[in-house]
PDB file of C-alpha atoms in Angstrom:
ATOM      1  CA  UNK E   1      -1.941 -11.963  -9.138  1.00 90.00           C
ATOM      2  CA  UNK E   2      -3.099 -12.339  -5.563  1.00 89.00           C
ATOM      3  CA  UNK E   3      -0.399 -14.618  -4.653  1.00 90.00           C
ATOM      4  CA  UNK E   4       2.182 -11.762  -5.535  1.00 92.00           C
ATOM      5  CA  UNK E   5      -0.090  -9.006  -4.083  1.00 90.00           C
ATOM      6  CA  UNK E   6      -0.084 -11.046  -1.026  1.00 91.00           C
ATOM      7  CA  UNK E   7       3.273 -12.009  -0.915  1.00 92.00           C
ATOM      8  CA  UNK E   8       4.623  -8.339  -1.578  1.00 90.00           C
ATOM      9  CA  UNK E   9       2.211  -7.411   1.305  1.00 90.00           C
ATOM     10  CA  UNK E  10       3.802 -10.048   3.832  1.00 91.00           C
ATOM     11  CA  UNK E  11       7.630  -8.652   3.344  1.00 91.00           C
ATOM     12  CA  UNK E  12       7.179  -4.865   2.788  1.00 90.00           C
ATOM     13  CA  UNK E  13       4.562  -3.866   5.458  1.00 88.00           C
ATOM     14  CA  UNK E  14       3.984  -0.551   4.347  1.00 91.00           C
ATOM     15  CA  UNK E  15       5.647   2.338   2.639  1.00 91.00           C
ATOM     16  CA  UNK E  16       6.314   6.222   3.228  1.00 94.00           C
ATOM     17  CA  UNK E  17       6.261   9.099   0.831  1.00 93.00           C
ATOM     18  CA  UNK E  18       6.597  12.657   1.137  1.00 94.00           C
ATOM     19  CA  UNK E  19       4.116  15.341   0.145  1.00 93.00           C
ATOM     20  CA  UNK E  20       4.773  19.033  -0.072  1.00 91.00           C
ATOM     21  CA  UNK E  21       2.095  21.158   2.298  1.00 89.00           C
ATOM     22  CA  UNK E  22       1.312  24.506   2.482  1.00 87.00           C
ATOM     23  CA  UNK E  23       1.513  26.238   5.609  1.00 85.00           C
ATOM     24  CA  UNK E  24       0.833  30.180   4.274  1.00 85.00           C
ATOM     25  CA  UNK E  25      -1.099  31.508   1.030  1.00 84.00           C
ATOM     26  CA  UNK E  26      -1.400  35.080   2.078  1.00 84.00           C
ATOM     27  CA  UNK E  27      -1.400  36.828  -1.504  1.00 81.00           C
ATOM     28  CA  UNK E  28       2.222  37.138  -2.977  1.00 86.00           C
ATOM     29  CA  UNK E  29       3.568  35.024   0.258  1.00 86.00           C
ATOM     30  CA  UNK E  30       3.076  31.395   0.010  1.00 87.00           C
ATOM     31  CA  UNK E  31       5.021  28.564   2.832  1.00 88.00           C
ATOM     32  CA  UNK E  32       5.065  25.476   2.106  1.00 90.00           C
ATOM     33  CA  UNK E  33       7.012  22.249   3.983  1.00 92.00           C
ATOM     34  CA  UNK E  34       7.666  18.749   2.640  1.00 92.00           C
ATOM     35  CA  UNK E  35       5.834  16.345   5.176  1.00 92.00           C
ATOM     36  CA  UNK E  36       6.414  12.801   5.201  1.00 94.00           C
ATOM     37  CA  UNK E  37       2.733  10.246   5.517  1.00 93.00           C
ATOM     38  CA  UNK E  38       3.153   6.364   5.858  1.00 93.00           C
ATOM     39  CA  UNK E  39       0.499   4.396   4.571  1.00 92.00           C
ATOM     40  CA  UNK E  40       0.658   0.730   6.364  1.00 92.00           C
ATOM     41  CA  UNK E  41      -1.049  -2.445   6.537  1.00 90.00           C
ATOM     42  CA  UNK E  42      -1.406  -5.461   8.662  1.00 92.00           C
ATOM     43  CA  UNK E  43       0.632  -8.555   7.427  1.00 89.00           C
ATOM     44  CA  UNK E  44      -2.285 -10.460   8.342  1.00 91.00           C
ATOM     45  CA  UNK E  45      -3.701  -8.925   4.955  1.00 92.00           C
ATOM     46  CA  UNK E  46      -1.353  -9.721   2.863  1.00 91.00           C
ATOM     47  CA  UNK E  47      -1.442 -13.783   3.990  1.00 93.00           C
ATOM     48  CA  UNK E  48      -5.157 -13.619   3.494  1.00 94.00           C
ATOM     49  CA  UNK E  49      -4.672 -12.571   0.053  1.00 93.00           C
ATOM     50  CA  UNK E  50      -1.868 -15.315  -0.256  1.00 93.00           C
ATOM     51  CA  UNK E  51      -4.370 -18.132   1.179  1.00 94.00           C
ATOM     52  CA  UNK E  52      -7.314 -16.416  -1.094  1.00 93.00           C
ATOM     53  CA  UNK E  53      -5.173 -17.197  -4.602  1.00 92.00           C
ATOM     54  CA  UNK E  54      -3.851 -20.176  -3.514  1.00 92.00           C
ATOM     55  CA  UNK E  55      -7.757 -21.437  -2.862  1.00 92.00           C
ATOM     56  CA  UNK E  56      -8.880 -19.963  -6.330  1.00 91.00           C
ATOM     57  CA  UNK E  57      -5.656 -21.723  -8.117  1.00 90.00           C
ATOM     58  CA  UNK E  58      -6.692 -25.386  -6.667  1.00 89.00           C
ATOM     59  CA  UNK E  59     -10.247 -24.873  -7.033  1.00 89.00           C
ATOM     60  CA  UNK E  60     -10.111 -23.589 -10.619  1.00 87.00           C
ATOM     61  CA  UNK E  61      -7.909 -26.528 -11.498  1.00 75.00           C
ATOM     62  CA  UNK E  62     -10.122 -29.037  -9.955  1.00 69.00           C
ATOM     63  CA  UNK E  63     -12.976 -27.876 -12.246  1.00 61.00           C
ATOM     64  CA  UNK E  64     -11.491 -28.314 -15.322  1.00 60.00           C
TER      65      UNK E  64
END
């Protein structure tokens, strides 16, 4: 599962969605605008996570 984690980390670097704000509640009278956050992450991450399963793959075979 790391190996995949890590490996979708490496090629998509981060991702943006859009949330809906509101600007006004005043009563009856309510604004509201659609505002877009990106969440990101290093791609450094995503090879550690690579290099982490890869390590817990060989290791776990080397036990048994």
């Amino acid at each position: 599962m790391l190996i995949i984690i890590g490996a979708v980390m490496i090629i998509w670097t981060g991702f943006t969605y859009t949330k809906k704000e509101k600007i006004i509640d005043a009563g009856p009278i309510q604004i509201s605008a659609d505002r877009e956050k990106t969440v990101g992450w290093p791609p450094y991450l995503g090879c550690i996570l690579l290099v982490g399963g890869i390590v817990i793959i060989a290791t776990a075979k080397k036990s048994r």
